[in-house]
Amino acid sequence: MTTIGVLALQGAVREHIRSVEASGAKAIEIKRTEQLEHIDGLILPGGESTTMRRLIDSYGFFTALQEFGKKGKPIFGTCAGLILMASKIEGQDHAHLSLMNMKVARNAFGRQVASFEQELAIKHVADDFNAVFIRAPYVVEAGAEVEVLATHQDRIVAAKQGHYLCTAFHPELTDDNRFVEYFVKMVEQSVETLAS
Ligand code: GLN
């Protein structure tokens, strides 16, 4: 069975475990780098990106996560996870994992509307996906190799670059598993490709 890990240093871990299991894959919490050897794909959950980065460094995950991606194994970042994947962060000198060629803005939808729900059309996934945004970032600029999957108010809120996937919203917080199912399919395909 396809096994997907959820980085479990901080943030919305349990919800992702539930949605991966509901999407037909096995889900495990990842707390040590050695566990990365036993999974086919990884989710970087929402939470607080600077806190998560600090924990990634103190648990020795930084290079391990980049190496995981270099092997061609899929990684899906939601919200703070999207920030971790970006190659540039607006107003900051340094980015984090730099897996996707894109610049992001943090807390980008403003304080008044810090959290909201919005129905979105998401390429490859659904025309009517109810997306939950919580102090969400968005993608300000994306390189040519980045496929835009969804926008809200002309801002990119879901994107894919090869085996990397990200959303500004939280698909794990509703019972609509279609987005997570899309990631599970990406992981299943990569298992086949990497084995052949
Ligand atoms: N605002 C958070 C950050 O900058 C992300 C919010 C979230 O993951 N829900 O890390």
Short mmCIF file of C-alpha atoms and ligand atoms in Angstrom, two decimals:
data_model
loop_
_atom_site.label_atom_id
_atom_site.label_comp_id
_atom_site.label_asym_id
_atom_site.label_seq_id
_atom_site.Cartn_x
_atom_site.Cartn_y
_atom_site.Cartn_z
CA MET A 1 0.00 0.00 0.00
CA THR A 2 1.18 3.53 -0.76
CA THR A 3 2.46 5.18 2.40
CA ILE A 4 2.38 8.93 2.92
CA GLY A 5 4.14 10.66 5.79
CA VAL A 6 3.01 13.84 7.49
CA LEU A 7 5.84 15.91 8.97
CA ALA A 8 4.82 15.94 12.62
CA LEU A 9 7.00 18.59 14.25
CA GLN A 10 4.23 21.21 14.58
CA GLY A 11 0.87 22.10 13.08
CA ALA A 12 -2.24 20.41 11.68
CA VAL A 13 -0.92 16.83 11.62
CA ARG A 14 -3.86 14.69 12.75
CA GLU A 15 -6.25 16.18 10.18
CA HIS A 16 -3.86 15.24 7.37
CA ILE A 17 -3.50 11.71 8.70
CA ARG A 18 -7.29 11.38 8.63
CA SER A 19 -7.65 12.75 5.11
CA VAL A 20 -4.84 10.58 3.69
CA GLU A 21 -6.43 7.48 5.22
CA ALA A 22 -9.82 8.53 3.85
CA SER A 23 -8.16 8.84 0.42
CA GLY A 24 -7.05 5.22 0.40
CA ALA A 25 -3.38 5.42 1.43
CA LYS A 26 -1.54 4.57 4.62
CA ALA A 27 -0.52 7.61 6.70
CA ILE A 28 2.25 7.91 9.26
CA GLU A 29 3.53 10.76 11.44
CA ILE A 30 7.14 11.62 10.66
CA LYS A 31 9.18 12.67 13.70
CA ARG A 32 12.64 11.34 12.82
CA THR A 33 14.58 11.58 9.55
CA GLU A 34 15.06 7.77 9.34
CA GLN A 35 11.31 7.41 8.87
CA LEU A 36 11.57 9.17 5.48
CA GLU A 37 13.03 5.93 4.06
CA HIS A 38 9.72 4.15 4.61
CA ILE A 39 7.36 6.56 2.85
CA ASP A 40 6.47 7.23 -0.79
CA GLY A 41 5.31 10.84 -0.39
CA LEU A 42 5.31 13.55 2.26
CA ILE A 43 2.94 16.27 3.46
CA LEU A 44 4.24 19.47 5.06
CA PRO A 45 1.24 20.62 7.14
CA GLY A 46 -0.04 24.07 8.02
CA GLY A 47 1.05 25.72 11.23
CA GLU A 48 3.61 28.46 11.66
CA SER A 49 6.38 28.43 9.08
CA THR A 50 9.12 30.08 11.17
CA THR A 51 8.47 27.72 14.10
CA MET A 52 8.38 24.76 11.75
CA ARG A 53 11.67 25.82 10.16
CA ARG A 54 13.28 26.08 13.59
CA LEU A 55 12.14 22.54 14.41
CA ILE A 56 13.23 21.25 10.98
CA ASP A 57 16.74 22.53 11.77
CA SER A 58 16.87 21.25 15.33
CA TYR A 59 15.71 17.76 14.34
CA GLY A 60 18.15 17.60 11.42
CA PHE A 61 15.45 17.50 8.76
CA PHE A 62 16.59 20.29 6.45
CA THR A 63 18.90 18.35 4.11
CA ALA A 64 16.88 15.14 4.57
CA LEU A 65 13.75 16.82 3.19
CA GLN A 66 15.60 18.28 0.21
CA GLU A 67 17.16 14.86 -0.52
CA PHE A 68 13.73 13.21 -0.28
CA GLY A 69 12.48 15.59 -2.98
CA LYS A 70 15.58 15.09 -5.16
CA LYS A 71 14.82 11.36 -5.30
CA GLY A 72 11.63 12.29 -7.14
CA LYS A 73 9.34 11.55 -4.20
CA PRO A 74 6.26 13.82 -4.10
CA ILE A 75 5.91 16.53 -1.46
CA PHE A 76 2.69 18.45 -0.77
CA GLY A 77 2.83 21.64 1.33
CA THR A 78 -0.31 23.26 2.76
CA CYS A 79 -0.29 26.83 4.01
CA ALA A 80 2.85 27.08 6.20
CA GLY A 81 4.03 24.04 4.21
CA LEU A 82 3.65 26.06 0.99
CA ILE A 83 5.83 28.80 2.53
CA LEU A 84 8.48 26.17 3.39
CA MET A 85 8.54 24.99 -0.25
CA ALA A 86 8.96 28.42 -1.89
CA SER A 87 12.26 29.68 -3.27
CA LYS A 88 11.53 33.29 -2.21
CA ILE A 89 9.52 34.90 0.61
CA GLU A 90 8.40 38.50 0.27
CA GLY A 91 10.14 40.79 2.78
CA GLN A 92 12.56 38.09 3.96
CA ASP A 93 16.18 37.63 2.94
CA HIS A 94 16.11 33.84 3.13
CA ALA A 95 13.67 31.19 1.99
CA HIS A 96 13.43 27.70 3.50
CA LEU A 97 13.51 24.45 1.46
CA SER A 98 13.38 26.18 -1.98
CA LEU A 99 11.72 23.23 -3.69
CA MET A 100 9.42 25.24 -5.97
CA ASN A 101 10.38 28.18 -8.16
CA MET A 102 7.98 30.74 -6.71
CA LYS A 103 7.80 33.78 -4.48
CA VAL A 104 5.22 33.81 -1.68
CA ALA A 105 3.70 36.44 0.59
CA ARG A 106 2.80 35.44 4.16
CA ASN A 107 -0.50 36.32 5.89
CA ALA A 108 -1.43 37.77 2.56
CA PHE A 109 -5.18 38.12 2.77
CA GLY A 110 -5.01 40.72 5.55
CA ARG A 111 -6.04 40.78 9.21
CA GLN A 112 -9.73 41.55 8.74
CA VAL A 113 -10.32 38.48 6.64
CA ALA A 114 -7.67 36.34 8.31
CA SER A 115 -9.74 33.20 7.90
CA PHE A 116 -12.44 32.46 5.34
CA GLU A 117 -13.95 29.81 3.14
CA GLN A 118 -14.20 30.13 -0.60
CA GLU A 119 -15.48 27.85 -3.35
CA LEU A 120 -12.72 27.37 -5.92
CA ALA A 121 -12.30 25.79 -9.32
CA ILE A 122 -9.15 23.67 -9.07
CA LYS A 123 -7.57 22.29 -12.22
CA HIS A 124 -7.43 18.43 -12.31
CA VAL A 125 -9.46 18.29 -9.06
CA ALA A 126 -12.89 19.95 -8.94
CA ASP A 127 -14.96 22.92 -10.13
CA ASP A 128 -16.56 23.42 -6.73
CA PHE A 129 -14.00 22.86 -4.01
CA ASN A 130 -14.77 24.52 -0.68
CA ALA A 131 -11.36 25.84 0.39
CA VAL A 132 -10.62 26.85 3.99
CA PHE A 133 -8.05 29.64 4.36
CA ILE A 134 -6.43 30.39 7.75
CA ARG A 135 -4.01 33.34 7.85
CA ALA A 136 -3.08 32.07 4.43
CA PRO A 137 -0.14 32.97 2.24
CA TYR A 138 -0.39 33.19 -1.54
CA VAL A 139 1.99 32.81 -4.45
CA VAL A 140 3.04 36.22 -5.76
CA GLU A 141 5.15 35.03 -8.69
CA ALA A 142 5.66 31.61 -10.19
CA GLY A 143 8.29 30.40 -12.66
CA ALA A 144 7.34 28.99 -16.07
CA GLU A 145 7.74 25.40 -14.80
CA VAL A 146 5.06 25.99 -12.14
CA GLU A 147 1.53 24.97 -13.15
CA VAL A 148 -1.14 27.17 -11.57
CA LEU A 149 -4.05 25.00 -10.33
CA ALA A 150 -6.24 27.63 -8.66
CA THR A 151 -6.49 31.35 -8.04
CA HIS A 152 -8.57 33.49 -5.69
CA GLN A 153 -8.84 37.26 -6.29
CA ASP A 154 -6.24 36.79 -9.05
CA ARG A 155 -3.81 35.34 -6.53
CA ILE A 156 -2.32 31.88 -6.98
CA VAL A 157 -3.53 29.60 -4.17
CA ALA A 158 -2.71 26.14 -5.53
CA ALA A 159 0.20 25.09 -7.76
CA LYS A 160 2.23 22.12 -8.96
CA GLN A 161 5.81 21.84 -10.16
CA GLY A 162 6.56 18.29 -11.28
CA HIS A 163 6.26 16.12 -8.16
CA TYR A 164 5.79 19.12 -5.85
CA LEU A 165 2.31 20.34 -4.94
CA CYS A 166 1.14 23.20 -2.73
CA THR A 167 -1.99 24.95 -1.52
CA ALA A 168 -2.50 28.17 0.45
CA PHE A 169 -5.68 26.61 1.89
CA HIS A 170 -6.30 23.54 4.06
CA PRO A 171 -7.86 20.65 2.11
CA GLU A 172 -7.51 18.41 5.19
CA LEU A 173 -10.02 20.45 7.21
CA THR A 174 -13.16 19.38 5.37
CA ASP A 175 -14.64 16.00 4.48
CA ASP A 176 -14.09 16.73 0.79
CA ASN A 177 -11.06 14.54 0.11
CA ARG A 178 -10.73 15.26 -3.61
CA PHE A 179 -7.59 17.39 -3.32
CA VAL A 180 -5.79 14.93 -1.05
CA GLU A 181 -6.91 12.12 -3.39
CA TYR A 182 -5.19 14.02 -6.21
CA PHE A 183 -1.93 14.01 -4.18
CA VAL A 184 -2.36 10.31 -3.35
CA LYS A 185 -2.65 9.64 -7.11
CA MET A 186 0.54 11.64 -7.75
CA VAL A 187 2.31 9.50 -5.14
CA GLU A 188 0.96 6.23 -6.59
CA GLN A 189 2.18 7.24 -10.05
CA SER A 190 5.61 8.16 -8.72
CA VAL A 191 5.89 4.77 -6.97
CA GLU A 192 5.38 3.12 -10.37
CA THR A 193 7.76 5.47 -12.18
CA LEU A 194 10.52 5.17 -9.55
CA ALA A 195 10.24 1.34 -9.57
CA SER A 196 10.54 1.00 -13.36
N1 GLN B 1 0.67 32.41 8.62
C1 GLN B 1 1.33 31.15 8.82
C2 GLN B 1 2.81 31.28 8.49
O1 GLN B 1 3.25 32.28 8.02
C3 GLN B 1 0.70 30.08 7.98
C4 GLN B 1 -0.72 29.85 8.46
C5 GLN B 1 -1.19 28.42 8.34
O2 GLN B 1 -0.43 27.49 8.09
N2 GLN B 1 -2.47 28.23 8.62
O3 GLN B 1 3.56 30.35 8.73
#
